CSV table of C-alpha atoms in Angstrom, one decimal:
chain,number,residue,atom,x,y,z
A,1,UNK,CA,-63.3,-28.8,-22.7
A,2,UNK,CA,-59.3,-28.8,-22.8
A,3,UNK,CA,-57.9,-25.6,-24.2
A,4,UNK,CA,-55.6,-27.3,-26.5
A,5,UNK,CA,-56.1,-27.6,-30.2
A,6,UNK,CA,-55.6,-30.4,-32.9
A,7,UNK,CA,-55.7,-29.2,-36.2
A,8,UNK,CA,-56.9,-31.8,-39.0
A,9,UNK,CA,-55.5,-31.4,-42.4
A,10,UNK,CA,-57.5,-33.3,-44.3
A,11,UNK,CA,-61.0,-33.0,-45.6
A,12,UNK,CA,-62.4,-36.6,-44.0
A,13,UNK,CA,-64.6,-38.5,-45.6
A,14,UNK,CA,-68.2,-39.5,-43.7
A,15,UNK,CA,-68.1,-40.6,-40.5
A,16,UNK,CA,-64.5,-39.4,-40.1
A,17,UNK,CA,-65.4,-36.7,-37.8
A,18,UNK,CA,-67.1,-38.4,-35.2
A,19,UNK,CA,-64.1,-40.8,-35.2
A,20,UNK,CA,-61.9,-38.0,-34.6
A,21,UNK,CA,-64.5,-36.3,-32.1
A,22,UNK,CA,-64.6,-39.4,-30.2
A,23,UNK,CA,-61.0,-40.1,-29.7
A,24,UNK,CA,-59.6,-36.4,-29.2
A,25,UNK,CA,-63.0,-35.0,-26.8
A,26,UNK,CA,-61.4,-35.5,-23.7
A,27,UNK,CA,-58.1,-33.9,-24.1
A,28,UNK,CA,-58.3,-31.2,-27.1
A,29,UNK,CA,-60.4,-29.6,-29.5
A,30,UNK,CA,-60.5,-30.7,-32.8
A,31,UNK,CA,-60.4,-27.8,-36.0
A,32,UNK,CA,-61.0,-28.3,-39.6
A,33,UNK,CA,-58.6,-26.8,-41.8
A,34,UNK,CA,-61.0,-27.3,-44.6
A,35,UNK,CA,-63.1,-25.3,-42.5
A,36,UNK,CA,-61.0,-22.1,-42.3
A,37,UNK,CA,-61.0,-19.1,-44.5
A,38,UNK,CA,-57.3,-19.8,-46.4
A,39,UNK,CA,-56.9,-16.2,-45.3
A,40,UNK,CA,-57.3,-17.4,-41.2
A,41,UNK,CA,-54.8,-20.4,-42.3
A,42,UNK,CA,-51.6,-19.5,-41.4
A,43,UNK,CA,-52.7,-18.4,-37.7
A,44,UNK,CA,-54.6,-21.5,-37.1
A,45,UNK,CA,-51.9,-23.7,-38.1
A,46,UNK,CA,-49.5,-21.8,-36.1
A,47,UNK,CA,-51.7,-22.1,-33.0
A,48,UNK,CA,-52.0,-25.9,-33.2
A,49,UNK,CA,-51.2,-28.4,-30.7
A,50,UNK,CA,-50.9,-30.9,-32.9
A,51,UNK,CA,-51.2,-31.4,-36.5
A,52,UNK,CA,-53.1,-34.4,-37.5
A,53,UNK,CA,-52.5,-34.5,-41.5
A,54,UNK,CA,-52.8,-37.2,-44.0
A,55,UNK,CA,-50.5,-35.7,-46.5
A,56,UNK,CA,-49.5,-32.4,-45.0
A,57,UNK,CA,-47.9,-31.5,-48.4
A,58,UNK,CA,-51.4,-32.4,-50.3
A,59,UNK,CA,-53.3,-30.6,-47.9
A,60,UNK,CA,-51.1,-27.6,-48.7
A,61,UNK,CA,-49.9,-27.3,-45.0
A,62,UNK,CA,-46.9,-25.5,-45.7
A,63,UNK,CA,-44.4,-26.9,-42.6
A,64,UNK,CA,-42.5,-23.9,-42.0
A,65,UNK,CA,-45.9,-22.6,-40.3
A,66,UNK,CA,-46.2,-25.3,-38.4
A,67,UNK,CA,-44.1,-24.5,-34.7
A,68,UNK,CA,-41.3,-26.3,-33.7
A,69,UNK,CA,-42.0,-29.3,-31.4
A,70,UNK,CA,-45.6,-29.5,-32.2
A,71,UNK,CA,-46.4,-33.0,-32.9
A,72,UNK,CA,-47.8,-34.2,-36.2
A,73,UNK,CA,-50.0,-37.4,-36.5
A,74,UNK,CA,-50.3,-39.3,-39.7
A,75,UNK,CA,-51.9,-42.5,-40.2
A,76,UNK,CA,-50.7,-46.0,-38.9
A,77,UNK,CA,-49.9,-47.0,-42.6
A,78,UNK,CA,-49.3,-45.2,-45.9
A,79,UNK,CA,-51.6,-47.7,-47.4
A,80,UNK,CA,-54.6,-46.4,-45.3
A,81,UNK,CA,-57.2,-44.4,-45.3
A,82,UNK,CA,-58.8,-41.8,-43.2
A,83,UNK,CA,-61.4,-44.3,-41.8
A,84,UNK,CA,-58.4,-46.2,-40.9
A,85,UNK,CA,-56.5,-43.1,-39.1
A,86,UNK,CA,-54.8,-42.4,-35.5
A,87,UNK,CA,-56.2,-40.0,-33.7
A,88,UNK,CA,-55.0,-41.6,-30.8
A,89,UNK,CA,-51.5,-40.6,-31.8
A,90,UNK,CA,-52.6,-36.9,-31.6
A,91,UNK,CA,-54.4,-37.8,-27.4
A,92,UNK,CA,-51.2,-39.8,-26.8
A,93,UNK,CA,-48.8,-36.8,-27.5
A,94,UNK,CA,-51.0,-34.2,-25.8
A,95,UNK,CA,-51.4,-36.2,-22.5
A,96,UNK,CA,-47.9,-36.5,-22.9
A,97,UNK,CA,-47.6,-32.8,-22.0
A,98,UNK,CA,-49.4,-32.3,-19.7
């Protein structure tokens, strides 16, 4: 298991989690912010490797928490949904450095 972290931003949707699982397992692990006590929010956002976020400002990620050059992963389209999502984005930019 690689020590780094993706956060996800977003509560997803059924079936969304293995999707995630299976695309980040080799190279980070994944954390639910939906899953964290909103007072444990702050720190886990600031310890991110990447941000993976569908509307960070909807999910009430507030950006100024999130470090400077950590990358954040959105979907490939504004028109899609989280079944639809990149999680690959978030591997891509993590192998990247390495």
């Amino acid at each position: 298991m690689s020590d780094r972290r993706v956060l996800v931003t977003f509560t997803p949707p059924r079936g969304t989690r293995e999707a995630i699982a299976g695309a980040l397992e080799k190279v980070a692990e994944v954390a639910y912010l939906s899953d964290v006590d909103p007072a444990e929010r702050a720190r886990e956002i600031g310890s991110a490797d990447a941000v993976f976020g569908w509307f960070l400002s909807r999910d009430a990620v507030p950006f100024d928490l999130i470090p400077e050059g950590v990358p954040v992963a959105r979907p490939c389209r504004s028109t899609a949904h989280p079944p639809h999502a990149r999680p690959d984005r978030c591997t891509g930019a993590l192998a990247h450095e390495a």
